Coordinates of C-alpha atoms in Angstrom, one line a residue:
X4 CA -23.3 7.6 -13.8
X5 CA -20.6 6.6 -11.6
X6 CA -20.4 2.9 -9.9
X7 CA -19.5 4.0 -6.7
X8 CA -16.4 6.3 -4.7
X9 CA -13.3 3.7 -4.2
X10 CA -10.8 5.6 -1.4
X11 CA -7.2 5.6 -2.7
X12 CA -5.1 6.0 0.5
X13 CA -1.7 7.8 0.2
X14 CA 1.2 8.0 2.1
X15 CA 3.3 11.4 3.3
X16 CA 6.2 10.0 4.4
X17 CA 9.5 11.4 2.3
X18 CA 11.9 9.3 4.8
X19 CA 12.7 5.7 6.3
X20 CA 14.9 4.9 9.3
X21 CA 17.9 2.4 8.0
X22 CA 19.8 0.9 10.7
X23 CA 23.0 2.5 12.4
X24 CA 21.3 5.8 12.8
X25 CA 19.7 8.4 10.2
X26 CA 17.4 7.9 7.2
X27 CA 17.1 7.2 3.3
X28 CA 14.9 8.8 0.5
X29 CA 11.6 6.8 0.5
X30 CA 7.9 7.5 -1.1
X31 CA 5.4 6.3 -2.8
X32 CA 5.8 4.6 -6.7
X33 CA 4.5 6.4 -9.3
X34 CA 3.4 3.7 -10.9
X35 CA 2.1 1.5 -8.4
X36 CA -0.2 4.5 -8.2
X37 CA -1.6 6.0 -11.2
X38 CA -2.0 2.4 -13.0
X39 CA -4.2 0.8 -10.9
X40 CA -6.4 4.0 -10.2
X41 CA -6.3 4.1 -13.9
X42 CA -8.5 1.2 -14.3
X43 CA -10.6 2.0 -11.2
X44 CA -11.7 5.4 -13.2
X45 CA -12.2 3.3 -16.3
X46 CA -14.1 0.7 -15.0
X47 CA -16.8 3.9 -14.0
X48 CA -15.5 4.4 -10.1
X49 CA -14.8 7.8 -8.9
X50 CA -11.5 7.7 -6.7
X51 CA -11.1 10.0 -3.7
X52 CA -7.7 10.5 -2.5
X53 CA -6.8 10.7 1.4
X54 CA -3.2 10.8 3.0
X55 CA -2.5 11.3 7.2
X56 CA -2.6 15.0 6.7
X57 CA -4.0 15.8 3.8
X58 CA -1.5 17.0 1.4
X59 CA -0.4 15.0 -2.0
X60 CA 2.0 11.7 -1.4
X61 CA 5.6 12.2 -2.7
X62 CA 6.3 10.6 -5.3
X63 CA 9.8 8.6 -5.1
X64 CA 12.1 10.1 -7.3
X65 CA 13.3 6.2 -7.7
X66 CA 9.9 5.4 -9.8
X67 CA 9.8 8.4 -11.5
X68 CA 11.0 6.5 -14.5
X69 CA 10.0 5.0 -18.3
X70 CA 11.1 1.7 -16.8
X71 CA 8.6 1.3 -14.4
X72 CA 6.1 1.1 -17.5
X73 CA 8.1 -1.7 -19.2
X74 CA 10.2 1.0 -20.7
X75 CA 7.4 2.5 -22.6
X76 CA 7.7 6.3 -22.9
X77 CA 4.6 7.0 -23.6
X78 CA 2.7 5.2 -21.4
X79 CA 5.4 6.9 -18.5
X80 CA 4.8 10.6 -20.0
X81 CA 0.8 9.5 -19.5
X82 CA 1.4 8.2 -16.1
X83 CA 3.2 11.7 -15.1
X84 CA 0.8 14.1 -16.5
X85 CA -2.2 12.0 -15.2
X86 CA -1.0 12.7 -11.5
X87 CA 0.4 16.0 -12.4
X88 CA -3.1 17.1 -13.3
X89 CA -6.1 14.5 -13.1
X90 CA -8.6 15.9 -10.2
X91 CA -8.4 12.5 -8.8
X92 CA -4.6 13.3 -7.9
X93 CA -5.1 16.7 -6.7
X94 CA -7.9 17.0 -4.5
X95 CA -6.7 15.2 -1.4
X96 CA -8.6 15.1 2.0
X97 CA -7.4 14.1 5.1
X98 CA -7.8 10.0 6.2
X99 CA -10.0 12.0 9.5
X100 CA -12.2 13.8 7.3
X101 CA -12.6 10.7 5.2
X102 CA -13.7 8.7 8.8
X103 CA -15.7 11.5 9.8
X104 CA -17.8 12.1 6.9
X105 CA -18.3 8.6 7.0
X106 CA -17.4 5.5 5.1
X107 CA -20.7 3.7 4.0
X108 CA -20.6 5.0 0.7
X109 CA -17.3 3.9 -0.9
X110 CA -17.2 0.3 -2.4
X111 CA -13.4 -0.3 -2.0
X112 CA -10.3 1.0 -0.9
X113 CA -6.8 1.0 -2.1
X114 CA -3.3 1.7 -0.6
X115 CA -0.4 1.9 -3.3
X116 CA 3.2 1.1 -2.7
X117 CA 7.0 2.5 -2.1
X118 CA 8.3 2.1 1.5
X119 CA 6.1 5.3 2.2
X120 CA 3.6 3.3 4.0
X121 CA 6.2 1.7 5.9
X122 CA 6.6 4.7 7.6
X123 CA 3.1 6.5 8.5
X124 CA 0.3 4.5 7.0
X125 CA 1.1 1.0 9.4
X126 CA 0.6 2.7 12.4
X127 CA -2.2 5.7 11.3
X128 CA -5.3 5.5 13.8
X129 CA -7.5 7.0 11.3
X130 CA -6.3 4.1 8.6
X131 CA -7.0 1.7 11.2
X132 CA -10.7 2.7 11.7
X133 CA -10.8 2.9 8.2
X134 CA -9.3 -0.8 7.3
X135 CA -11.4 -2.4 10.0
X136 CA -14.4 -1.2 8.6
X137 CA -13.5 -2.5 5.3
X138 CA -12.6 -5.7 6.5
X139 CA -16.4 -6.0 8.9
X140 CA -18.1 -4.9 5.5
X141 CA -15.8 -7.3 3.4
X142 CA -15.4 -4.9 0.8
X143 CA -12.5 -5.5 -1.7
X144 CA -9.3 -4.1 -0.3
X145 CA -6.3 -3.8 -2.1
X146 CA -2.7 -3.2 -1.0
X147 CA 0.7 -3.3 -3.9
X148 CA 4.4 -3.9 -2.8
X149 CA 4.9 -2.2 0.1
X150 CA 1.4 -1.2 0.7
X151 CA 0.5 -4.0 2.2
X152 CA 2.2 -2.4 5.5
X153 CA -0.6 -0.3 5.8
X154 CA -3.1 -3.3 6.5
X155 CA -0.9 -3.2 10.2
X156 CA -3.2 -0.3 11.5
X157 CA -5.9 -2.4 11.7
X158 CA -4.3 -3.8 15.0
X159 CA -5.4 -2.1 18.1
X160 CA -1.5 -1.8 18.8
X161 CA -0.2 -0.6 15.4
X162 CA 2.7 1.6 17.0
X163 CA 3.3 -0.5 19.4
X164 CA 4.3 -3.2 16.8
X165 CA 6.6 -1.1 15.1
X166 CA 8.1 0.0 17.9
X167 CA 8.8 -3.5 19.1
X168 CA 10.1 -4.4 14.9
X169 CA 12.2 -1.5 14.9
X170 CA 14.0 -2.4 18.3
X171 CA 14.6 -6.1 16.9
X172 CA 12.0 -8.0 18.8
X173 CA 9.8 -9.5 16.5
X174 CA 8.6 -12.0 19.6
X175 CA 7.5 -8.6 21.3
X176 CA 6.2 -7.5 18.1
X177 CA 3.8 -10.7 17.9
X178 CA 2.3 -9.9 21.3
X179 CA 1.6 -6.7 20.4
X180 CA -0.3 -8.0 17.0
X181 CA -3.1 -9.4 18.9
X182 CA -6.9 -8.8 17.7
X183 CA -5.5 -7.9 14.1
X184 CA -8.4 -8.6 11.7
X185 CA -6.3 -10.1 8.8
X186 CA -4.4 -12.4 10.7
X187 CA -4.3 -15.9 8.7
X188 CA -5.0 -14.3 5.5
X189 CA -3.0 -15.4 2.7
X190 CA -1.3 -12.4 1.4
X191 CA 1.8 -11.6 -0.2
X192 CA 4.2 -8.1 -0.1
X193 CA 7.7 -6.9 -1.2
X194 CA 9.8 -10.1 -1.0
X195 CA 13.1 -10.3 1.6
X196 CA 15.3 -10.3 -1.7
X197 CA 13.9 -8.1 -3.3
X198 CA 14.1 -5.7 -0.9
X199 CA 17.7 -6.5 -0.2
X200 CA 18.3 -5.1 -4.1
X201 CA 16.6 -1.6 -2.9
X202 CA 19.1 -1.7 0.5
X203 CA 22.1 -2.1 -1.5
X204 CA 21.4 -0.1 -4.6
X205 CA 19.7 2.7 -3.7
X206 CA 19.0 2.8 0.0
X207 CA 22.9 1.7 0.7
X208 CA 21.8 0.4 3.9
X209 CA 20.0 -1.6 5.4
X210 CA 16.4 -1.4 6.9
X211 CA 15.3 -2.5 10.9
X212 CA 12.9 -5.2 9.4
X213 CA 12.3 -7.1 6.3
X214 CA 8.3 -6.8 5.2
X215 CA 7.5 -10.2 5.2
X216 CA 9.0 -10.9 8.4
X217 CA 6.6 -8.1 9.7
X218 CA 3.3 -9.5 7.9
X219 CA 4.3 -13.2 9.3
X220 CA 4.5 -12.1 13.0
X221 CA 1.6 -10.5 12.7
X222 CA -0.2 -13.3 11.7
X223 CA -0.1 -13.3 8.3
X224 CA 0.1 -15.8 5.7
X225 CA 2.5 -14.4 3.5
X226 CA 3.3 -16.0 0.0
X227 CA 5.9 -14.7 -2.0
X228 CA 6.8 -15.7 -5.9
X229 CA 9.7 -17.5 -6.8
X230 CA 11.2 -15.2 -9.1
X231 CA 12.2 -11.5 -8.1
X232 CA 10.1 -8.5 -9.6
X233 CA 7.7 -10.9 -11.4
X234 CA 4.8 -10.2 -11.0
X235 CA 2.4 -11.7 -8.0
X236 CA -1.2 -11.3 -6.6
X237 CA -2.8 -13.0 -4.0
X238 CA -6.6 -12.8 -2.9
X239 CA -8.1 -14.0 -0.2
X240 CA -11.2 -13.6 0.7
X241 CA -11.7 -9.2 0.2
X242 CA -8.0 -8.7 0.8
X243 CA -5.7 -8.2 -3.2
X244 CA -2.2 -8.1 -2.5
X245 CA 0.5 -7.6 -5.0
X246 CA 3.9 -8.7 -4.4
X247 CA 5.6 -5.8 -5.9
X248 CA 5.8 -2.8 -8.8
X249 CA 5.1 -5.2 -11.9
X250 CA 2.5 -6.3 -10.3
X251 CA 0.5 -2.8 -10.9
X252 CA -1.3 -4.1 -13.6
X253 CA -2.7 -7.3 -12.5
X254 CA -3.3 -6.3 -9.3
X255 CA -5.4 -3.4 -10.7
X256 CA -7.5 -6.1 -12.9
X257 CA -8.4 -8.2 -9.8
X258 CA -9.6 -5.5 -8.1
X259 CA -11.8 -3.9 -9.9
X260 CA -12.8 -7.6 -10.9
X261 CA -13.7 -7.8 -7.1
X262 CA -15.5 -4.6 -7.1
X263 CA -17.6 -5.8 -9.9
X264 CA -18.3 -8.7 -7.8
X265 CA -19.3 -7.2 -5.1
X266 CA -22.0 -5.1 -7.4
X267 CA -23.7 -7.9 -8.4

């Protein structure tokens, strides 16, 4: 019998402004998806699947790799047929059916990373109703890399604050934050240097706003680890942040250590 539905939010977006004008390849990590839903099936949850309109989340071709599972081809192989075919991958709703079917039943909700949520999911209206309702029911919420942009549409003035990032006035942008339910959370996200390896070597330009500088004019506490691409998690409260792609795996474990929790 299954523990309860946990709501896996996606991202659609295939493309990310870089500054100067135009746009680089972006999407969602393989990884940073299938491994923590992974352990949310095993531990006994059922996982339903939700993007902005309802079709699957591009993968980025970037993560679509054997050494984003430490090199193990096997575990990759797994990782590619399990989203390729597992029912939990496939059947996707839309995040407005998800609101209006309501959201009382599922125990926890989790938004993987890539700069995909960077683009749509911080400033979705449906995420927002869905993210504040979370948060008022303090049910375990869990966000990886870059996910943790999508925790922005819980502000009443999510585009707004984008807007105001994008044009370069993070001053604006901190006005606009107001009323945002996680602000003064510790939490942590894709680091300023690590994302400076992603502008140079694959993006080859440079982005309008760093994540952490987003997070901490928002309100948040952000904490990021000392060394690049180690992993890092950070809970506070029913808010699990992971700081980047190797953190999959131990972000995965603390949630589904929270939802346990929350069981009890």
């Amino acid at each position: 019998m299954s523990k309860g539905k946990v709501l896996v939010v996606g991202s659609n977006a295939t493309r990310i402004e870089v500054q100067g004008g135009g746009t680089g390849a972006t999407g969602q990590y393989l990884n940073e998806t299938v491994v923590p839903v992974m352990a949310i099936l095993a531990a006994g949850y059922d996982v339903v699947l939700a993007t902005p309109d309802g079709t699957r989340p591009h993968i980025d071709p970037v993560s679509d790799a054997a050494a984003h599972f430490d090199g193990d081809q096997a575990a990759y192989e797994k990782a590619k047929a399990f989203y390729a075919g597992d029912p939990s991958m496939t059947h996707v709703r839309t995040l407005r059916a998800v609101v209006e079917e309501g959201l009382g039943d599922y125990a926890g909700v989790f938004v993987p990373g890539g700069q995909g949520p960077v683009v749509d999911l911080m400033q979705d209206g449906d995420l927002g109703v869905i993210l504040r309702h979370f948060h008022a029911a303090a049910k375990p919420t869990a966000m990886l890399c870059h996910g943790p942009m999508a925790a922005v549409a819980a502000m009443p003035h999510a585009r707004e604050f984008r807007a105001a990032l994008v044009a370069g006035a993070p001053e604006k942008a901190a006005e606009w934050a107001k009323d945002w339910p996680y602000a003064g959370y510790r939490m942590t996200v894709f680091s300023n240097t690590e994302e400076k390896v992603v502008e140079d070597r694959i993006l080859h330009a440079k982005l309008y706003f760093n994540m952490v500088d987003a997070l901490q004019a928002a309100g948040g506490a952000v904490e990021t680890g000392t060394v690049d691409f180690d992993p890092n998690v950070v809970e506070d409260r029913e808010l699990i942040t992971g700081q980047n792609p190797r953190s999959d795996h131990p972000l995965a474990a603390r949630f589904v250590a929270a939802l346990e929790r929350a069981r009890a």
